[in-house]
PDB file of C-alpha atoms in Angstrom:
ATOM      1  CA  ASP A   1       3.037 132.381 -66.273  1.00 59.00           C
ATOM      2  CA  ALA A   2      -0.395 130.977 -65.137  1.00 61.00           C
ATOM      3  CA  LYS A   3      -2.005 132.313 -62.376  1.00 84.00           C
ATOM      4  CA  THR A   4      -2.803 129.887 -58.873  1.00 91.00           C
ATOM      5  CA  THR A   5      -4.955 130.157 -56.591  1.00 93.00           C
ATOM      6  CA  GLN A   6      -4.937 128.945 -53.081  1.00 96.00           C
ATOM      7  CA  PRO A   7      -6.469 129.304 -49.276  1.00 97.00           C
ATOM      8  CA  PRO A   8      -5.105 131.397 -47.117  1.00 95.00           C
ATOM      9  CA  SER A   9      -5.008 129.261 -44.243  1.00 97.00           C
ATOM     10  CA  MET A  10      -5.391 125.837 -43.486  1.00 97.00           C
ATOM     11  CA  ASP A  11      -5.201 123.983 -39.870  1.00 97.00           C
ATOM     12  CA  CYS A  12      -4.199 120.400 -39.422  1.00 96.00           C
ATOM     13  CA  ALA A  13      -3.924 118.323 -36.504  1.00 97.00           C
ATOM     14  CA  GLU A  14      -0.316 116.586 -36.008  1.00 97.00           C
ATOM     15  CA  GLY A  15       0.071 113.364 -37.211  1.00 96.00           C
ATOM     16  CA  ARG A  16      -2.974 114.167 -39.982  1.00 96.00           C
ATOM     17  CA  ALA A  17      -2.753 114.386 -43.532  1.00 97.00           C
ATOM     18  CA  ALA A  18      -2.284 117.739 -44.624  1.00 97.00           C
ATOM     19  CA  ASN A  19      -4.256 118.694 -48.320  1.00 98.00           C
ATOM     20  CA  LEU A  20      -2.958 121.451 -49.416  1.00 98.00           C
ATOM     21  CA  PRO A  21      -4.987 122.763 -52.798  1.00 97.00           C
ATOM     22  CA  CYS A  22      -3.910 125.028 -55.746  1.00 96.00           C
ATOM     23  CA  ASN A  23      -6.238 125.905 -58.775  1.00 95.00           C
ATOM     24  CA  HIS A  24      -4.679 126.919 -62.082  1.00 92.00           C
ATOM     25  CA  SER A  25      -7.113 126.752 -64.624  1.00 90.00           C
ATOM     26  CA  THR A  26      -5.055 128.681 -66.965  1.00 88.00           C
ATOM     27  CA  ILE A  27      -2.213 126.277 -66.997  1.00 88.00           C
ATOM     28  CA  SER A  28      -0.746 125.463 -70.564  1.00 84.00           C
ATOM     29  CA  GLY A  29       0.798 122.323 -71.947  1.00 81.00           C
ATOM     30  CA  ASN A  30       4.500 123.001 -71.147  1.00 79.00           C
ATOM     31  CA  GLU A  31       4.026 124.574 -67.555  1.00 83.00           C
ATOM     32  CA  TYR A  32       4.949 122.672 -64.362  1.00 87.00           C
ATOM     33  CA  VAL A  33       3.592 122.832 -61.172  1.00 91.00           C
ATOM     34  CA  TYR A  34       5.583 123.384 -58.510  1.00 91.00           C
ATOM     35  CA  TRP A  35       5.416 123.811 -54.113  1.00 94.00           C
ATOM     36  CA  TYR A  36       7.737 125.729 -52.314  1.00 94.00           C
ATOM     37  CA  ARG A  37       7.248 126.130 -48.477  1.00 96.00           C
ATOM     38  CA  GLN A  38       8.206 128.955 -46.069  1.00 94.00           C
ATOM     39  CA  ILE A  39       8.782 128.647 -42.407  1.00 93.00           C
ATOM     40  CA  HIS A  40       8.625 131.482 -40.481  1.00 88.00           C
ATOM     41  CA  SER A  41      11.920 133.934 -40.832  1.00 81.00           C
ATOM     42  CA  GLN A  42      13.739 131.588 -43.188  1.00 89.00           C
ATOM     43  CA  GLY A  43      14.305 131.072 -47.132  1.00 92.00           C
ATOM     44  CA  PRO A  44      11.792 129.438 -49.367  1.00 92.00           C
ATOM     45  CA  GLN A  45      12.687 125.314 -49.195  1.00 93.00           C
ATOM     46  CA  TYR A  46      11.543 123.591 -52.469  1.00 91.00           C
ATOM     47  CA  ILE A  47       9.588 120.602 -52.213  1.00 95.00           C
ATOM     48  CA  ILE A  48       8.111 118.667 -55.084  1.00 94.00           C
ATOM     49  CA  HIS A  49       7.081 119.463 -58.891  1.00 91.00           C
ATOM     50  CA  GLY A  50       5.284 117.599 -62.155  1.00 91.00           C
ATOM     51  CA  LEU A  51       3.776 118.226 -64.929  1.00 89.00           C
ATOM     52  CA  LYS A  52       0.882 115.995 -65.216  1.00 89.00           C
ATOM     53  CA  ASN A  53       1.563 112.855 -63.445  1.00 87.00           C
ATOM     54  CA  ASN A  54       1.462 112.238 -59.790  1.00 93.00           C
ATOM     55  CA  GLU A  55       4.779 112.353 -58.237  1.00 95.00           C
ATOM     56  CA  THR A  56       6.208 110.848 -54.794  1.00 96.00           C
ATOM     57  CA  ASN A  57       9.431 112.073 -52.835  1.00 94.00           C
ATOM     58  CA  GLU A  58      10.500 111.757 -49.106  1.00 94.00           C
ATOM     59  CA  MET A  59       8.819 115.119 -48.438  1.00 94.00           C
ATOM     60  CA  ALA A  60       5.099 115.185 -49.681  1.00 97.00           C
ATOM     61  CA  SER A  61       2.871 113.780 -52.351  1.00 97.00           C
ATOM     62  CA  LEU A  62       1.752 116.074 -55.411  1.00 97.00           C
ATOM     63  CA  ILE A  63      -1.410 115.042 -57.045  1.00 97.00           C
ATOM     64  CA  ILE A  64      -2.511 117.025 -60.674  1.00 95.00           C
ATOM     65  CA  THR A  65      -6.009 116.346 -62.047  1.00 95.00           C
ATOM     66  CA  GLU A  66      -6.331 114.854 -65.161  1.00 93.00           C
ATOM     67  CA  ASP A  67      -7.354 118.312 -66.782  1.00 93.00           C
ATOM     68  CA  ARG A  68      -4.358 119.608 -65.050  1.00 93.00           C
ATOM     69  CA  LYS A  69      -6.385 122.843 -63.855  1.00 94.00           C
ATOM     70  CA  SER A  70      -5.777 122.265 -60.218  1.00 95.00           C
ATOM     71  CA  SER A  71      -3.417 120.083 -57.780  1.00 96.00           C
ATOM     72  CA  THR A  72      -3.013 118.763 -54.210  1.00 97.00           C
ATOM     73  CA  LEU A  73       0.059 118.784 -52.029  1.00 98.00           C
ATOM     74  CA  ILE A  74      -0.206 116.076 -49.296  1.00 98.00           C
ATOM     75  CA  LEU A  75       1.804 115.844 -46.486  1.00 97.00           C
ATOM     76  CA  PRO A  76       1.182 112.013 -45.119  1.00 96.00           C
ATOM     77  CA  HIS A  77       1.701 112.919 -41.861  1.00 95.00           C
ATOM     78  CA  ALA A  78       1.673 116.536 -40.241  1.00 96.00           C
ATOM     79  CA  THR A  79       4.437 117.835 -37.503  1.00 96.00           C
ATOM     80  CA  LEU A  80       4.451 120.621 -35.917  1.00 96.00           C
ATOM     81  CA  ARG A  81       7.808 121.684 -38.065  1.00 95.00           C
ATOM     82  CA  ASP A  82       5.501 121.725 -40.817  1.00 97.00           C
ATOM     83  CA  THR A  83       3.916 124.682 -39.895  1.00 97.00           C
ATOM     84  CA  ALA A  84       4.785 127.453 -42.919  1.00 97.00           C
ATOM     85  CA  VAL A  85       3.577 129.011 -45.713  1.00 95.00           C
ATOM     86  CA  TYR A  86       3.179 126.785 -48.740  1.00 97.00           C
ATOM     87  CA  TYR A  87       3.198 128.366 -52.336  1.00 95.00           C
ATOM     88  CA  CYS A  88       2.126 127.037 -55.731  1.00 94.00           C
ATOM     89  CA  ILE A  89       3.838 127.925 -58.741  1.00 90.00           C
ATOM     90  CA  VAL A  90       3.692 127.294 -62.267  1.00 86.00           C
ATOM     91  CA  ARG A  91       6.309 127.747 -64.617  1.00 78.00           C
ATOM     92  CA  LEU A  92       7.716 126.993 -67.990  1.00 62.00           C
ATOM     93  CA  TYR A  93       9.724 123.795 -68.184  1.00 54.00           C
ATOM     94  CA  SER A  94      12.548 124.907 -69.900  1.00 51.00           C
ATOM     95  CA  GLY A  95      14.278 128.125 -71.696  1.00 55.00           C
ATOM     96  CA  GLY A  96      13.646 132.169 -71.216  1.00 58.00           C
ATOM     97  CA  SER A  97      13.736 133.190 -67.474  1.00 59.00           C
ATOM     98  CA  ASN A  98      12.351 130.298 -65.803  1.00 62.00           C
ATOM     99  CA  TYR A  99      14.255 130.911 -62.728  1.00 68.00           C
ATOM    100  CA  LYS A 100      11.987 134.056 -62.184  1.00 73.00           C
ATOM    101  CA  LEU A 101       9.701 132.534 -59.677  1.00 76.00           C
ATOM    102  CA  THR A 102       6.601 134.627 -58.611  1.00 75.00           C
ATOM    103  CA  PHE A 103       5.504 133.680 -55.281  1.00 82.00           C
ATOM    104  CA  GLY A 104       1.998 134.470 -54.537  1.00 84.00           C
ATOM    105  CA  LYS A 105       0.755 134.999 -51.060  1.00 86.00           C
ATOM    106  CA  GLY A 106      -0.131 131.007 -50.282  1.00 93.00           C
ATOM    107  CA  THR A 107      -1.708 129.145 -47.806  1.00 96.00           C
ATOM    108  CA  LEU A 108      -0.794 129.478 -44.289  1.00 96.00           C
ATOM    109  CA  LEU A 109      -0.632 125.726 -42.783  1.00 98.00           C
ATOM    110  CA  THR A 110      -0.682 125.404 -38.803  1.00 98.00           C
ATOM    111  CA  VAL A 111      -0.421 121.818 -37.678  1.00 97.00           C
ATOM    112  CA  ASN A 112      -2.028 121.957 -34.307  1.00 96.00           C
ATOM    113  CA  PRO A 113      -0.840 119.333 -31.543  1.00 94.00           C
TER     114      PRO A 113
ATOM    115  CA  ASN B   1      28.392 121.120 -47.248  1.00 51.00           C
ATOM    116  CA  ALA B   2      27.207 124.641 -46.338  1.00 69.00           C
ATOM    117  CA  GLY B   3      23.896 126.129 -47.416  1.00 90.00           C
ATOM    118  CA  VAL B   4      23.504 129.481 -48.969  1.00 95.00           C
ATOM    119  CA  MET B   5      25.250 131.729 -46.556  1.00 95.00           C
ATOM    120  CA  GLN B   6      23.575 134.965 -45.965  1.00 97.00           C
ATOM    121  CA  ASN B   7      24.794 138.179 -43.882  1.00 96.00           C
ATOM    122  CA  PRO B   8      24.299 139.886 -41.812  1.00 97.00           C
ATOM    123  CA  ARG B   9      20.751 138.284 -40.997  1.00 95.00           C
ATOM    124  CA  HIS B  10      19.459 141.805 -39.556  1.00 97.00           C
ATOM    125  CA  LEU B  11      20.288 145.246 -41.070  1.00 98.00           C
ATOM    126  CA  VAL B  12      19.379 148.494 -39.569  1.00 98.00           C
ATOM    127  CA  ARG B  13      20.235 151.553 -41.807  1.00 98.00           C
ATOM    128  CA  ARG B  14      18.649 155.516 -41.530  1.00 97.00           C
ATOM    129  CA  ARG B  15      17.396 157.156 -44.622  1.00 97.00           C
ATOM    130  CA  GLY B  16      20.005 158.128 -46.872  1.00 97.00           C
ATOM    131  CA  GLN B  17      22.335 155.177 -46.094  1.00 98.00           C
ATOM    132  CA  GLU B  18      23.775 152.571 -47.690  1.00 98.00           C
ATOM    133  CA  ALA B  19      23.127 148.982 -47.581  1.00 98.00           C
ATOM    134  CA  ARG B  20      24.929 145.992 -48.164  1.00 98.00           C
ATOM    135  CA  LEU B  21      24.295 142.101 -48.291  1.00 98.00           C
ATOM    136  CA  ARG B  22      26.071 139.909 -49.143  1.00 98.00           C
ATOM    137  CA  CYS B  23      25.169 135.950 -50.129  1.00 97.00           C
ATOM    138  CA  SER B  24      27.934 132.951 -50.493  1.00 96.00           C
ATOM    139  CA  PRO B  25      26.276 130.434 -52.708  1.00 94.00           C
ATOM    140  CA  MET B  26      26.135 126.670 -52.311  1.00 92.00           C
ATOM    141  CA  LYS B  27      29.441 125.425 -52.848  1.00 89.00           C
ATOM    142  CA  GLY B  28      29.770 124.309 -56.302  1.00 85.00           C
ATOM    143  CA  HIS B  29      27.125 126.547 -57.665  1.00 87.00           C
ATOM    144  CA  SER B  30      27.967 129.450 -59.766  1.00 87.00           C
ATOM    145  CA  HIS B  31      24.170 130.961 -60.532  1.00 89.00           C
ATOM    146  CA  VAL B  32      22.926 133.440 -58.263  1.00 93.00           C
ATOM    147  CA  TYR B  33      19.547 134.914 -58.035  1.00 93.00           C
ATOM    148  CA  TRP B  34      18.305 138.191 -55.375  1.00 96.00           C
ATOM    149  CA  TYR B  35      14.751 138.031 -54.347  1.00 95.00           C
ATOM    150  CA  ARG B  36      12.847 140.776 -52.336  1.00 95.00           C
ATOM    151  CA  GLN B  37      10.048 140.015 -50.181  1.00 93.00           C
ATOM    152  CA  LEU B  38       7.907 143.113 -48.895  1.00 89.00           C
ATOM    153  CA  PRO B  39       5.774 142.787 -45.728  1.00 83.00           C
ATOM    154  CA  GLU B  40       2.763 140.800 -46.597  1.00 78.00           C
ATOM    155  CA  GLU B  41       4.074 139.670 -49.723  1.00 81.00           C
ATOM    156  CA  GLY B  42       5.068 137.251 -51.864  1.00 83.00           C
ATOM    157  CA  LEU B  43       8.958 137.126 -52.756  1.00 87.00           C
ATOM    158  CA  LYS B  44       9.702 138.898 -56.221  1.00 89.00           C
ATOM    159  CA  PHE B  45      12.957 138.211 -58.641  1.00 90.00           C
ATOM    160  CA  MET B  46      15.488 141.257 -58.838  1.00 94.00           C
ATOM    161  CA  VAL B  47      18.228 139.739 -60.406  1.00 94.00           C
ATOM    162  CA  TYR B  48      20.063 136.893 -61.397  1.00 91.00           C
ATOM    163  CA  LEU B  49      24.349 136.488 -61.829  1.00 92.00           C
ATOM    164  CA  GLN B  50      26.832 134.585 -62.797  1.00 90.00           C
ATOM    165  CA  LYS B  51      30.331 134.522 -61.881  1.00 88.00           C
ATOM    166  CA  GLU B  52      31.587 138.547 -62.856  1.00 88.00           C
ATOM    167  CA  ASN B  53      27.875 138.642 -65.092  1.00 91.00           C
ATOM    168  CA  ILE B  54      25.182 139.627 -64.912  1.00 93.00           C
ATOM    169  CA  ILE B  55      22.421 138.337 -66.240  1.00 89.00           C
ATOM    170  CA  ASP B  56      18.764 139.644 -65.823  1.00 89.00           C
ATOM    171  CA  GLU B  57      17.998 142.419 -64.105  1.00 91.00           C
ATOM    172  CA  SER B  58      14.855 142.902 -64.867  1.00 89.00           C
ATOM    173  CA  GLY B  59      12.944 142.542 -61.513  1.00 91.00           C
ATOM    174  CA  MET B  60      15.712 145.259 -60.002  1.00 94.00           C
ATOM    175  CA  PRO B  61      14.905 149.143 -59.305  1.00 94.00           C
ATOM    176  CA  LYS B  62      16.650 151.374 -62.312  1.00 91.00           C
ATOM    177  CA  GLU B  63      17.636 153.613 -59.035  1.00 94.00           C
ATOM    178  CA  ARG B  64      20.043 153.183 -56.253  1.00 97.00           C
ATOM    179  CA  PHE B  65      20.139 149.034 -56.291  1.00 97.00           C
ATOM    180  CA  SER B  66      23.031 147.346 -57.797  1.00 97.00           C
ATOM    181  CA  ALA B  67      24.111 143.657 -57.794  1.00 97.00           C
ATOM    182  CA  GLU B  68      27.588 142.100 -58.243  1.00 96.00           C
ATOM    183  CA  PHE B  69      29.067 138.285 -58.140  1.00 95.00           C
ATOM    184  CA  PRO B  70      32.922 138.952 -58.261  1.00 93.00           C
ATOM    185  CA  LYS B  71      35.374 135.841 -59.667  1.00 89.00           C
ATOM    186  CA  GLU B  72      36.188 135.710 -56.112  1.00 90.00           C
ATOM    187  CA  GLY B  73      34.102 136.252 -52.739  1.00 92.00           C
ATOM    188  CA  PRO B  74      30.390 136.637 -52.512  1.00 95.00           C
ATOM    189  CA  SER B  75      27.480 138.239 -54.247  1.00 97.00           C
ATOM    190  CA  ILE B  76      26.813 141.730 -52.980  1.00 98.00           C
ATOM    191  CA  LEU B  77      23.250 143.327 -53.135  1.00 98.00           C
ATOM    192  CA  ARG B  78      23.927 147.258 -52.898  1.00 98.00           C
ATOM    193  CA  ILE B  79      21.433 149.683 -51.850  1.00 98.00           C
ATOM    194  CA  GLN B  80      22.504 153.325 -51.896  1.00 97.00           C
ATOM    195  CA  GLN B  81      20.418 156.038 -49.958  1.00 97.00           C
ATOM    196  CA  VAL B  82      17.797 153.665 -48.732  1.00 97.00           C
ATOM    197  CA  VAL B  83      14.446 154.432 -48.248  1.00 97.00           C
ATOM    198  CA  ARG B  84      11.879 153.306 -45.771  1.00 95.00           C
ATOM    199  CA  GLY B  85      10.049 151.686 -48.561  1.00 94.00           C
ATOM    200  CA  ASP B  86      13.244 149.360 -49.018  1.00 96.00           C
ATOM    201  CA  SER B  87      12.504 147.851 -45.471  1.00 96.00           C
ATOM    202  CA  ALA B  88      11.932 144.088 -46.535  1.00 96.00           C
ATOM    203  CA  ALA B  89      13.134 140.357 -46.319  1.00 96.00           C
ATOM    204  CA  TYR B  90      16.064 140.145 -49.107  1.00 97.00           C
ATOM    205  CA  PHE B  91      16.804 136.321 -50.061  1.00 96.00           C
ATOM    206  CA  CYS B  92      19.701 135.048 -52.356  1.00 96.00           C
ATOM    207  CA  ALA B  93      19.157 131.466 -53.874  1.00 93.00           C
ATOM    208  CA  SER B  94      22.040 129.659 -56.206  1.00 91.00           C
ATOM    209  CA  SER B  95      22.158 126.997 -58.493  1.00 85.00           C
ATOM    210  CA  PRO B  96      24.805 124.998 -60.108  1.00 81.00           C
ATOM    211  CA  ILE B  97      23.654 125.598 -63.673  1.00 71.00           C
ATOM    212  CA  ARG B  98      21.256 127.699 -65.055  1.00 63.00           C
ATOM    213  CA  ILE B  99      17.599 126.904 -63.467  1.00 60.00           C
ATOM    214  CA  SER B 100      15.822 124.135 -65.445  1.00 58.00           C
ATOM    215  CA  THR B 101      13.082 122.081 -65.193  1.00 52.00           C
ATOM    216  CA  ASN B 102      14.713 119.467 -62.536  1.00 55.00           C
ATOM    217  CA  GLU B 103      16.742 122.032 -61.200  1.00 64.00           C
ATOM    218  CA  LYS B 104      15.455 123.628 -58.104  1.00 76.00           C
ATOM    219  CA  LEU B 105      16.700 127.079 -56.108  1.00 82.00           C
ATOM    220  CA  PHE B 106      18.511 126.154 -52.999  1.00 88.00           C
ATOM    221  CA  PHE B 107      17.603 129.166 -50.558  1.00 92.00           C
ATOM    222  CA  GLY B 108      19.399 131.295 -47.722  1.00 95.00           C
ATOM    223  CA  SER B 109      17.712 132.362 -44.662  1.00 94.00           C
ATOM    224  CA  GLY B 110      17.852 136.099 -46.263  1.00 96.00           C
ATOM    225  CA  THR B 111      18.192 139.798 -44.638  1.00 97.00           C
ATOM    226  CA  GLN B 112      15.766 141.397 -43.110  1.00 96.00           C
ATOM    227  CA  LEU B 113      16.382 145.557 -43.600  1.00 97.00           C
ATOM    228  CA  SER B 114      14.766 147.959 -41.640  1.00 97.00           C
ATOM    229  CA  VAL B 115      15.395 151.542 -42.621  1.00 97.00           C
ATOM    230  CA  LEU B 116      14.676 153.826 -39.868  1.00 95.00           C
TER     231      LEU B 116
END
């Protein structure tokens, strides 16, 4: 799997947009970008995933650059409950062992009141 | 619709004892995955099971660790003769079918194992 690089920590004011970057410069054409988050003392929670088009759901938006070497997860209106570690993961889209998600150290997002 | 249920939430064992961690997948899910999170590290895959079958145990230590998912009842992760290095958070996830592009893993809240 392609390696991802994320900043170890970020701060965001409550109510503002949180933009979490991820570099995946070695991503290959058939690999998806997934985002999960882990709130303290809980299991990881799926947020969103995408291949090359930008994606949006009720939780967040995912912006992937045209060369696919980086992406940004956007939480449009961060709340205190969004404080968590956010993981960017690159995975093959099918076949093989695509359940073997490997979580790195992620980005600790702290939303401040 | 209850989510993935893990128990106990916290488990304390002395070195040399056995630890049994239980996981009940979401209703309708027949695929279970176990992950381990060591302190200050990310989660790492351990084992993937379907009902009565181990599909992939490539992430599981060869000694002392075993997993099962019987036809009836929860999946069990068993650690024999625990050592301090086994202290970690163990997470279980489930999916209705084998995970693919549009399937997401649903995780439980984990079991925190502490070995004294």
